[in-house]
Amino acid sequence: MDHDMSDPAMAAALEHDMRDRFLVAVALTVVVIVFSPLGYDTLRLRPVGSLNVRNVIALVASTPVVFYCGWVFIGGAYTSLRNRVLNMSVLVATGVLAAWVGSVALMAAGEDTFFDAAAMLVAFVLFGHWMEMKSRRGTSDSLRALFDIVPPTARVIRAGQETELPTAEIVVGDLVRLLPGDRVPVDGVVTSGASSVDESLITGESLPVEKTVNDPVVGGSINRTGSFTLRATKIGADTALGQIIDLVQRAQNSKAPGQRLADRAAGVLVVVAVSAGVVTFGVWLSLDSSFIRSLTFAVSAVVIACPDALGLATPTAVAVGTGIGARHGVLIKDAATLEGIGALDIVALDKTGTLTVGEPTVTDIRSVAGVTEDDLLRLVASVERNSEHPLAGAIVKAAEQRSLELGEPVRFEAIAGLGLTARIEDHELAVGNARLLEQAGLSVDGLRPQAGDLAAEGKTVTYVAVDDRPVGLVAAADLPRPTARAAITRLKELGLNVAMISGDNQRTAEAVGRLLGIEQVFAEVLPEDKAEHIRGLQAGGIRVAMVGDGINDAPALAQSDIGIAIGAGTDVAVETAKVVLMRSEPLDIAAAIGLSRATLTKMKQNLAWASVYNLLAIPVAAGVLYPATGFVLGPQWSALLMSASSIIVATNAVALKKVESRLPGPRESEPSRLPPEAPATLPPATRAPTHEGWPSRSQP
C-alpha cells in the first residue's frame, strides 16, 4: 500500500487517519474476541449468551472493523484489480474477506465462527502501516522543524531604507541586515560587516564559523556576535534547508529495487494465497473431512499467506536508515542508492578540497646561519602581501599567526613564472623559484638538498635571497584534512579499494597518497578527463564511487555508480551526486557507506524472513500436521502469527538505530595518524575553493 508522503500536511492527515482506524479496530476487536471461541475456549472467558447471540454480537462488532477500518485495503484492492494489478492491498483484502465471509457462512450453519480472525487481521495490518508511516514521516517532520526555525520576519534594505518584512516576501538580490542573536532568514552572501555564525543546524559543526565580506551564509543559522548585511541568493525551497527536506522526502518515497521485487512477489502471492485456499478446501473435503474443518483450514491458509511483513520489509528499513543519515549530515537521494552503495568495490576521491583543505599552508621555514625564522618570514610576508599568488596568502597568514609586524615595500616587481623582487627596509629581496635567483647570478646549491627533500614531500618551495645572498626557503603545501588518513583506513576496513584523482603533478599527488595510505594515484588529470578515469576503473564490472566537491568533478560524479558530493561542494556537484555529505569531513564517506550497508543488511534480513515465513506457514495453516498430530491452526491464530511476522520486521528495522552510535558525531574530531614526515600540527579544516592545486614557483 503506497502513500505520497511528499506533502507534509497530507502525510500527517494520512497518518492520523491510519491511527484512528487502528484505534477503532482495536476497541471493536476486543469485543469480537470476548464473544468468539478464542475468548471463551483459549482465554477461558466465561461465555455470554447462546451461540447465536455470541455470533450476532461478533458479526455486529467485526463488520465496521472490516468495512470501515479495513476499507483502506479493500478499496485499494478494488482499484488495483480494476487496473489489473495484484499487490499487497489485494492480498490483505483477500485474507480479511475470506475470514469474514467464511464466518458468515458458519454462522448461517449454526457453528462457531472466526470473525475474530478478520478483525485481528485488520487491526494488525493497520498497526504495521501506521508504524511505517510514522517512521517515514518522522525524519521529514524533524527536518521541516528546522525549516520552520527560519524567522517569520527580517530587516530588509530596499532603496536605502531598512524595513521589517515577512521572510516570504524576500526576493533574490534583497539586502538583509542581521544583528547579534538573529536567525538568518535566507541563503546569502555577506556584503558588509563581519560576525561568527552558528551553522550547526546545517553542517553539524559545533563551533561558530567566522564570516566576512563575500562569505556565504546559510538560512536558519544563528548570528552570534557582530552585525552584517547579506545579499539574498536563495529563498524558500531553494535554500539549503529546503533542499535537504526535499532530498529526504524523495528518498523516503522512492522504492528500492528490493521493494520492487517484493511488489512483484505480491502479485504471485495473491495467486498462491487464493490457490492455497481453494486447494486446501478441495483436498480436505475430498478426504471426507467435514465442511467446517475444510473451510477452517482454507481460511487459515489464505489469512496466513497475507505477506504484510513482505510489504514492510524495505520501506521501514529505508525510512530508518535515511533518517539516521540525515541527522548526521549524510543525505541519500533515493532508496536505490542505499542498495547501490552496498555493492561498491572501489572509492575514487578527488584530492583538493576533499582529502585536503584546498588551500596552501606554510609547513616549513629553513634559514641559513645568522638569520632567524621569524626575520625571514617577516621580510617575505612584507613583500608577498602585495602579491595575488595563492602562496602569498599562505605566507602572510603564517606571519600573522606569529604576530609579526610587517613592513611596506618601496619597490615591488612581479616576474611572471619566476616570482618577485622588492626593496624593503633598505634590503633588496628576491622571492620565487630557483631560476629567479640563478638569473640574478646567485648560487642556490647550498639550498638545493633541503629544497629537494621538501619537494619530495609534495611541498611547494619558495627560495629567498636578501641583498644578493640566498638566505632560506619557505615551503607550503595543501595539507590533508585532520581526519583524512583515518577515513582512508576505515574505507579499507570496509573491504573497499581506494584511489585518488588529482590535477596536481605526479610528485605532489604521490606524496599526498603516501601520506594518507593511498596506493592507487592518478595525477595530472585534467577536469574533463576525470570521467574517463572513472570509466577505466569500471572496466570489468567493478562498481565505483566518486567523491568530489567541485564543478570539475560533476562529470565524474555522474559517470560513477555512486556519486558522493562532500560538504563544500558546488551546486552542480551536489545536484549530480546521489549522496550529499553536508560537512567537509572525510570520515563521513565511510559513515555513509557503513550506514548504507547496515540498512541493506536489514532490508535483506526482512525480505528473507518474510519470504521464508510464508513458505513454511502456509502448509502448516493448510493442515499438513493435522493427520499426524491433530494440530489445527485456526484463522485467528493465523492472523496473530501473520502480525508477529510484521512486528519482527519492523523491530528489526528499528534496530538500525544501534548503528547511529558508531557514526561520527558533529563534535568528533579524530586526529590523523600521519607518518613522521608530516607536520606535527595540522591546521583545522576550512571551506575550500574548487581549484586543483596552484601555479608552482618551485622547480628546484
Coordinates of C-alpha atoms in Angstrom, one line a residue, residues 205-592:
E205 CA 29.9 21.7 13.1
S206 CA 29.8 22.6 16.8
L207 CA 32.0 25.8 16.6
P208 CA 30.7 29.1 15.0
V209 CA 32.2 30.0 11.7
E210 CA 33.7 33.4 11.1
K211 CA 32.1 35.3 8.2
T212 CA 33.4 38.3 6.4
V213 CA 32.6 40.0 3.1
N214 CA 31.9 37.6 0.2
D215 CA 31.5 34.6 2.5
P216 CA 28.3 32.5 2.1
V217 CA 25.7 32.3 4.9
V218 CA 23.1 29.6 5.2
G219 CA 19.4 30.3 6.1
G220 CA 18.4 29.0 9.5
S221 CA 21.9 29.6 11.0
I222 CA 22.3 31.9 14.0
N223 CA 24.3 35.2 14.0
R224 CA 26.3 35.1 17.2
T225 CA 28.4 38.2 17.7
G226 CA 28.8 41.0 15.1
S227 CA 26.3 42.6 12.7
F228 CA 26.5 42.2 8.9
T229 CA 24.5 42.7 5.8
L230 CA 23.9 39.9 3.3
R231 CA 22.5 39.8 -0.2
A232 CA 19.9 37.1 -0.7
T233 CA 20.9 34.4 -3.2
K234 CA 18.4 31.7 -2.5
I235 CA 14.9 31.8 -0.9
G236 CA 12.2 29.4 0.2
A237 CA 12.5 25.8 -1.1
D238 CA 15.7 26.7 -2.9
T239 CA 17.7 27.3 0.3
A240 CA 20.0 24.6 1.7
L241 CA 17.4 23.7 4.3
G242 CA 14.6 23.4 1.7
Q243 CA 16.8 21.2 -0.5
I244 CA 17.6 18.9 2.5
I245 CA 13.9 18.4 3.2
D246 CA 13.3 17.7 -0.5
L247 CA 16.1 15.2 -0.7
V248 CA 15.0 13.2 2.4
Q249 CA 11.4 13.2 1.3
R250 CA 12.3 11.9 -2.2
A251 CA 14.5 9.2 -0.6
Q252 CA 11.8 8.0 1.7
N253 CA 9.1 7.9 -1.0
S254 CA 11.4 6.1 -3.5
K255 CA 11.4 2.4 -3.9
A256 CA 14.5 0.3 -3.6
P257 CA 15.0 -2.5 -6.2
G258 CA 14.4 -5.0 -3.4
Q259 CA 11.0 -3.4 -2.7
R260 CA 10.0 -3.5 -6.4
L261 CA 10.9 -7.2 -6.3
A262 CA 8.6 -7.6 -3.2
D263 CA 5.8 -5.8 -5.1
R264 CA 6.2 -8.3 -8.0
A265 CA 6.2 -11.1 -5.5
A266 CA 3.0 -9.9 -4.0
G267 CA 1.3 -10.4 -7.4
V268 CA 2.4 -14.0 -7.3
L269 CA 1.4 -14.5 -3.7
V270 CA -2.2 -13.3 -4.4
V271 CA -2.5 -16.3 -6.8
V272 CA -0.7 -18.5 -4.3
A273 CA -3.0 -17.4 -1.4
V274 CA -6.2 -17.9 -3.3
S275 CA -5.0 -21.2 -4.8
A276 CA -3.9 -22.4 -1.4
G277 CA -7.3 -21.7 0.0
V278 CA -9.1 -23.4 -2.9
V279 CA -6.8 -26.4 -3.0
T280 CA -6.9 -26.8 0.8
F281 CA -10.7 -26.7 0.9
G282 CA -10.9 -29.2 -2.0
V283 CA -8.3 -31.6 -0.6
W284 CA -9.8 -31.8 2.8
L285 CA -13.3 -32.1 1.5
S286 CA -12.3 -34.9 -0.8
L287 CA -10.7 -36.7 2.3
D288 CA -14.2 -36.9 3.8
S289 CA -13.5 -34.1 6.3
S290 CA -16.3 -32.0 7.4
F291 CA -17.3 -28.8 5.6
I292 CA -16.4 -26.8 8.7
R293 CA -12.9 -28.2 9.1
S294 CA -12.2 -27.9 5.4
L295 CA -13.4 -24.2 5.5
T296 CA -11.3 -23.6 8.6
F297 CA -8.1 -24.9 7.0
A298 CA -8.8 -23.0 3.8
V299 CA -9.4 -19.6 5.5
S300 CA -6.3 -20.2 7.7
A301 CA -4.2 -20.7 4.7
V302 CA -5.5 -17.6 3.0
V303 CA -5.1 -15.4 6.1
I304 CA -1.5 -16.5 6.9
A305 CA -0.5 -16.1 3.2
C306 CA -1.1 -12.3 3.6
P307 CA 2.6 -11.2 3.5
D308 CA 2.2 -7.8 5.2
A309 CA 5.8 -8.3 6.5
L310 CA 7.0 -8.5 2.9
G311 CA 5.4 -5.2 2.2
L312 CA 7.0 -3.6 5.3
A313 CA 10.4 -5.2 4.8
T314 CA 12.2 -2.5 2.9
P315 CA 10.2 0.8 3.5
T316 CA 10.8 0.6 7.2
A317 CA 14.5 0.0 6.8
V318 CA 14.8 2.8 4.2
A319 CA 12.9 5.2 6.5
V320 CA 15.1 4.5 9.5
G321 CA 18.3 4.5 7.5
T322 CA 17.7 7.7 5.7
G323 CA 16.5 9.3 8.9
I324 CA 19.7 8.4 10.8
G325 CA 21.8 9.6 7.9
A326 CA 20.0 13.0 7.8
R327 CA 20.6 13.5 11.5
H328 CA 24.4 13.1 10.8
G329 CA 24.6 15.2 7.7
V330 CA 24.5 12.2 5.3
L331 CA 21.8 12.8 2.7
I332 CA 20.9 9.8 0.5
K333 CA 18.8 10.8 -2.5
D334 CA 16.9 7.6 -3.1
A335 CA 16.4 4.1 -1.9
A336 CA 18.1 2.5 -4.9
T337 CA 21.3 4.3 -3.8
L338 CA 21.2 2.6 -0.5
E339 CA 21.4 -0.8 -2.3
G340 CA 24.0 0.5 -4.8
I341 CA 26.4 1.6 -2.0
G342 CA 26.4 -1.8 -0.5
A343 CA 27.8 -3.3 -3.7
L344 CA 30.7 -0.9 -4.2
D345 CA 34.2 -2.2 -5.0
I346 CA 36.3 1.0 -5.0
V347 CA 36.1 4.6 -3.9
A348 CA 37.8 7.2 -6.0
L349 CA 38.5 10.6 -4.3
D350 CA 39.2 14.0 -5.6
K351 CA 42.3 15.4 -3.8
T352 CA 41.9 19.1 -3.5
G353 CA 39.1 20.2 -1.2
T354 CA 38.1 16.6 -0.5
L355 CA 41.1 15.0 1.1
T356 CA 43.0 18.2 1.6
V357 CA 41.9 21.6 2.9
G358 CA 42.1 23.1 -0.6
E359 CA 44.5 25.9 0.1
P360 CA 48.2 26.2 0.8
T361 CA 49.6 26.4 4.3
V362 CA 53.2 27.2 5.3
T363 CA 54.7 24.0 6.7
D364 CA 58.5 24.7 6.8
I365 CA 60.8 27.7 7.2
R366 CA 64.5 27.0 6.6
S367 CA 67.0 29.8 7.2
V368 CA 70.8 30.0 7.0
A369 CA 73.0 30.7 9.9
G370 CA 72.6 34.2 11.2
V371 CA 69.0 34.6 10.0
T372 CA 66.1 33.7 12.3
E373 CA 63.0 32.0 11.0
D374 CA 60.9 35.0 12.2
D375 CA 63.1 37.5 10.5
L376 CA 63.0 35.6 7.2
L377 CA 59.2 35.1 7.4
R378 CA 58.6 38.8 8.3
L379 CA 60.6 40.1 5.3
V380 CA 59.0 37.6 2.8
A381 CA 55.5 38.3 4.1
S382 CA 56.0 42.0 3.9
V383 CA 56.6 41.8 0.1
E384 CA 54.1 38.9 -0.5
R385 CA 51.3 41.0 1.0
N386 CA 51.2 42.8 -2.4
S387 CA 51.0 39.6 -4.4
E388 CA 47.8 37.9 -5.6
H389 CA 49.6 34.5 -5.8
P390 CA 47.9 31.8 -3.6
L391 CA 51.3 31.1 -2.0
A392 CA 51.5 34.7 -1.0
G393 CA 48.3 34.5 1.1
A394 CA 49.7 31.4 2.9
I395 CA 52.9 33.2 3.8
V396 CA 51.1 36.4 5.0
K397 CA 48.8 34.2 7.1
A398 CA 51.7 32.4 8.7
A399 CA 53.3 35.7 9.6
E400 CA 50.0 37.0 11.2
Q401 CA 49.8 33.8 13.2
R402 CA 53.2 34.6 14.7
S403 CA 52.1 38.2 15.3
L404 CA 55.0 39.5 13.2
E405 CA 54.9 43.2 12.3
L406 CA 55.0 43.6 8.5
G407 CA 56.7 46.4 6.6
E408 CA 55.7 48.2 3.4
P409 CA 58.0 47.7 0.4
V410 CA 59.1 50.8 -1.5
R411 CA 59.5 48.9 -4.7
F412 CA 57.7 45.8 -5.9
E413 CA 58.0 43.9 -9.2
A414 CA 56.3 40.6 -10.1
I415 CA 58.1 38.5 -12.7
A416 CA 55.8 36.0 -14.4
G417 CA 56.7 32.4 -13.9
L418 CA 59.6 33.3 -11.6
G419 CA 58.5 35.2 -8.5
L420 CA 59.0 38.8 -7.4
T421 CA 61.7 41.3 -6.4
A422 CA 61.2 44.2 -3.9
R423 CA 63.0 46.7 -1.8
I424 CA 62.0 46.9 1.9
E425 CA 63.8 48.3 5.0
D426 CA 66.9 49.1 2.9
H427 CA 67.1 45.4 1.8
E428 CA 66.8 44.0 -1.7
L429 CA 64.7 40.9 -1.7
A430 CA 64.2 38.2 -4.4
V431 CA 61.4 35.7 -3.6
G432 CA 60.5 32.9 -6.0
N433 CA 61.8 29.7 -7.6
A434 CA 65.4 28.7 -8.1
R435 CA 65.6 30.1 -11.6
L436 CA 64.8 33.6 -10.3
L437 CA 67.9 33.6 -8.1
E438 CA 70.0 31.9 -10.8
Q439 CA 69.1 34.5 -13.4
A440 CA 70.4 37.1 -10.8
G441 CA 73.7 35.3 -10.8
L442 CA 73.2 33.7 -7.3
S443 CA 74.1 30.1 -6.5
V444 CA 71.4 28.1 -4.8
D445 CA 73.5 24.9 -4.4
G446 CA 73.5 25.3 -0.6
L447 CA 69.7 25.2 -0.5
R448 CA 69.0 22.6 -3.2
P449 CA 69.3 19.5 -0.9
Q450 CA 66.7 20.8 1.6
A451 CA 64.5 22.1 -1.3
G452 CA 64.7 18.6 -2.9
D453 CA 63.6 16.9 0.3
L454 CA 60.7 19.3 0.8
A455 CA 59.6 18.9 -2.8
A456 CA 59.7 15.1 -2.5
E457 CA 57.1 15.5 0.3
G458 CA 54.8 17.3 -2.2
K459 CA 55.5 20.8 -0.8
T460 CA 55.9 23.9 -2.9
V461 CA 59.2 25.6 -2.1
T462 CA 60.0 29.3 -2.3
Y463 CA 63.6 30.5 -2.4
V464 CA 64.5 33.7 -0.6
A465 CA 67.5 36.0 -1.2
V466 CA 68.4 39.1 0.7
D467 CA 70.9 41.6 -0.6
D468 CA 72.1 39.1 -3.3
R469 CA 72.6 36.4 -0.7
P470 CA 70.4 33.2 -0.6
V471 CA 69.2 33.1 3.0
G472 CA 66.5 30.4 3.2
L473 CA 63.4 28.6 2.0
V474 CA 59.7 28.8 2.7
A475 CA 57.7 25.6 2.0
A476 CA 53.9 25.4 1.7
A477 CA 51.5 22.5 1.0
D478 CA 47.8 21.8 0.6
L479 CA 47.7 19.7 3.8
P480 CA 45.4 16.8 4.4
R481 CA 42.3 17.3 6.4
P482 CA 42.9 16.2 10.0
T483 CA 40.7 13.0 9.6
A484 CA 41.7 12.1 6.1
R485 CA 44.0 9.3 6.9
A486 CA 41.6 7.8 9.4
A487 CA 38.9 8.0 6.7
I488 CA 41.0 6.0 4.3
T489 CA 41.8 3.4 6.9
R490 CA 38.1 3.0 7.6
L491 CA 37.3 2.6 3.9
K492 CA 39.9 -0.2 3.7
E493 CA 38.5 -1.8 6.8
L494 CA 35.1 -1.9 5.0
G495 CA 36.9 -4.0 2.3
L496 CA 37.0 -1.2 -0.3
N497 CA 39.9 -0.3 -2.6
V498 CA 40.8 3.4 -2.6
A499 CA 42.1 5.6 -5.4
M500 CA 42.9 9.3 -5.6
I501 CA 42.4 11.5 -8.7
S502 CA 44.2 14.8 -8.8
G503 CA 45.2 17.5 -11.3
D504 CA 48.5 18.1 -9.4
N505 CA 51.8 17.0 -10.7
Q506 CA 52.8 13.3 -10.2
R507 CA 55.3 14.0 -7.4
T508 CA 52.9 16.1 -5.3
A509 CA 50.0 13.7 -5.8
E510 CA 52.1 10.7 -4.9
A511 CA 53.4 12.4 -1.8
V512 CA 49.8 13.0 -0.6
G513 CA 48.9 9.5 -1.5
R514 CA 51.8 8.1 0.6
L515 CA 50.8 10.4 3.5
L516 CA 47.2 9.1 3.5
G517 CA 47.9 5.4 2.7
I518 CA 46.5 5.5 -0.9
E519 CA 48.4 3.3 -3.3
Q520 CA 46.4 4.0 -6.5
V521 CA 47.0 7.6 -7.5
F522 CA 46.0 9.3 -10.8
A523 CA 47.9 12.6 -11.2
E524 CA 47.9 15.4 -13.7
V525 CA 44.3 14.6 -14.7
L526 CA 42.5 17.4 -16.5
P527 CA 38.9 18.1 -15.2
E528 CA 37.4 16.8 -18.5
D529 CA 39.4 13.6 -18.2
K530 CA 38.2 12.6 -14.7
A531 CA 35.1 10.8 -16.0
E532 CA 37.3 8.8 -18.4
H533 CA 39.4 7.6 -15.5
I534 CA 36.2 6.5 -13.7
R535 CA 35.1 4.6 -16.8
G536 CA 38.5 2.9 -16.8
L537 CA 38.0 1.8 -13.1
Q538 CA 34.6 0.5 -14.0
A539 CA 36.0 -1.9 -16.6
G540 CA 35.2 -5.5 -15.9
G541 CA 32.1 -4.7 -13.9
I542 CA 33.8 -3.0 -11.0
R543 CA 31.4 -0.7 -9.1
V544 CA 32.9 2.7 -8.4
A545 CA 32.0 5.6 -6.1
M546 CA 33.4 9.0 -6.9
V547 CA 33.8 11.6 -4.1
G548 CA 34.3 15.3 -5.1
D549 CA 33.3 18.8 -4.3
G550 CA 33.8 21.0 -7.4
I551 CA 32.2 21.8 -10.7
N552 CA 35.1 19.9 -12.4
D553 CA 34.0 16.8 -10.5
A554 CA 30.5 16.8 -11.8
P555 CA 31.1 14.6 -15.0
A556 CA 33.0 12.0 -12.9
L557 CA 30.2 12.0 -10.2
A558 CA 27.7 11.4 -13.0
Q559 CA 29.8 8.7 -14.6
S560 CA 30.4 6.8 -11.3
D561 CA 27.9 4.2 -10.0
I562 CA 27.5 6.2 -6.8
G563 CA 28.5 9.9 -6.8
I564 CA 29.2 11.5 -3.4
A565 CA 29.4 15.3 -3.1
I566 CA 31.3 16.4 0.0
G567 CA 30.4 19.4 2.2
A568 CA 31.9 22.4 0.5
G569 CA 30.7 21.1 -2.9
T570 CA 29.3 23.4 -5.5
D571 CA 25.6 23.3 -6.5
V572 CA 26.5 21.4 -9.7
A573 CA 28.3 18.7 -7.8
V574 CA 25.5 18.4 -5.3
E575 CA 22.9 18.1 -8.0
T576 CA 24.9 15.4 -9.9
A577 CA 25.7 13.3 -6.8
K578 CA 23.5 10.6 -5.3
V579 CA 24.8 11.1 -1.8
V580 CA 25.4 14.5 -0.3
L581 CA 27.7 14.9 2.8
M582 CA 26.8 18.2 4.5
R583 CA 30.2 18.5 6.2
S584 CA 33.7 18.7 4.6
E585 CA 34.5 15.7 6.7
P586 CA 36.2 12.7 5.0
L587 CA 35.1 10.3 7.9
D588 CA 31.5 10.9 6.7
I589 CA 32.3 9.0 3.5
A590 CA 32.9 5.8 5.4
A591 CA 30.0 6.6 7.7
A592 CA 27.7 6.9 4.6

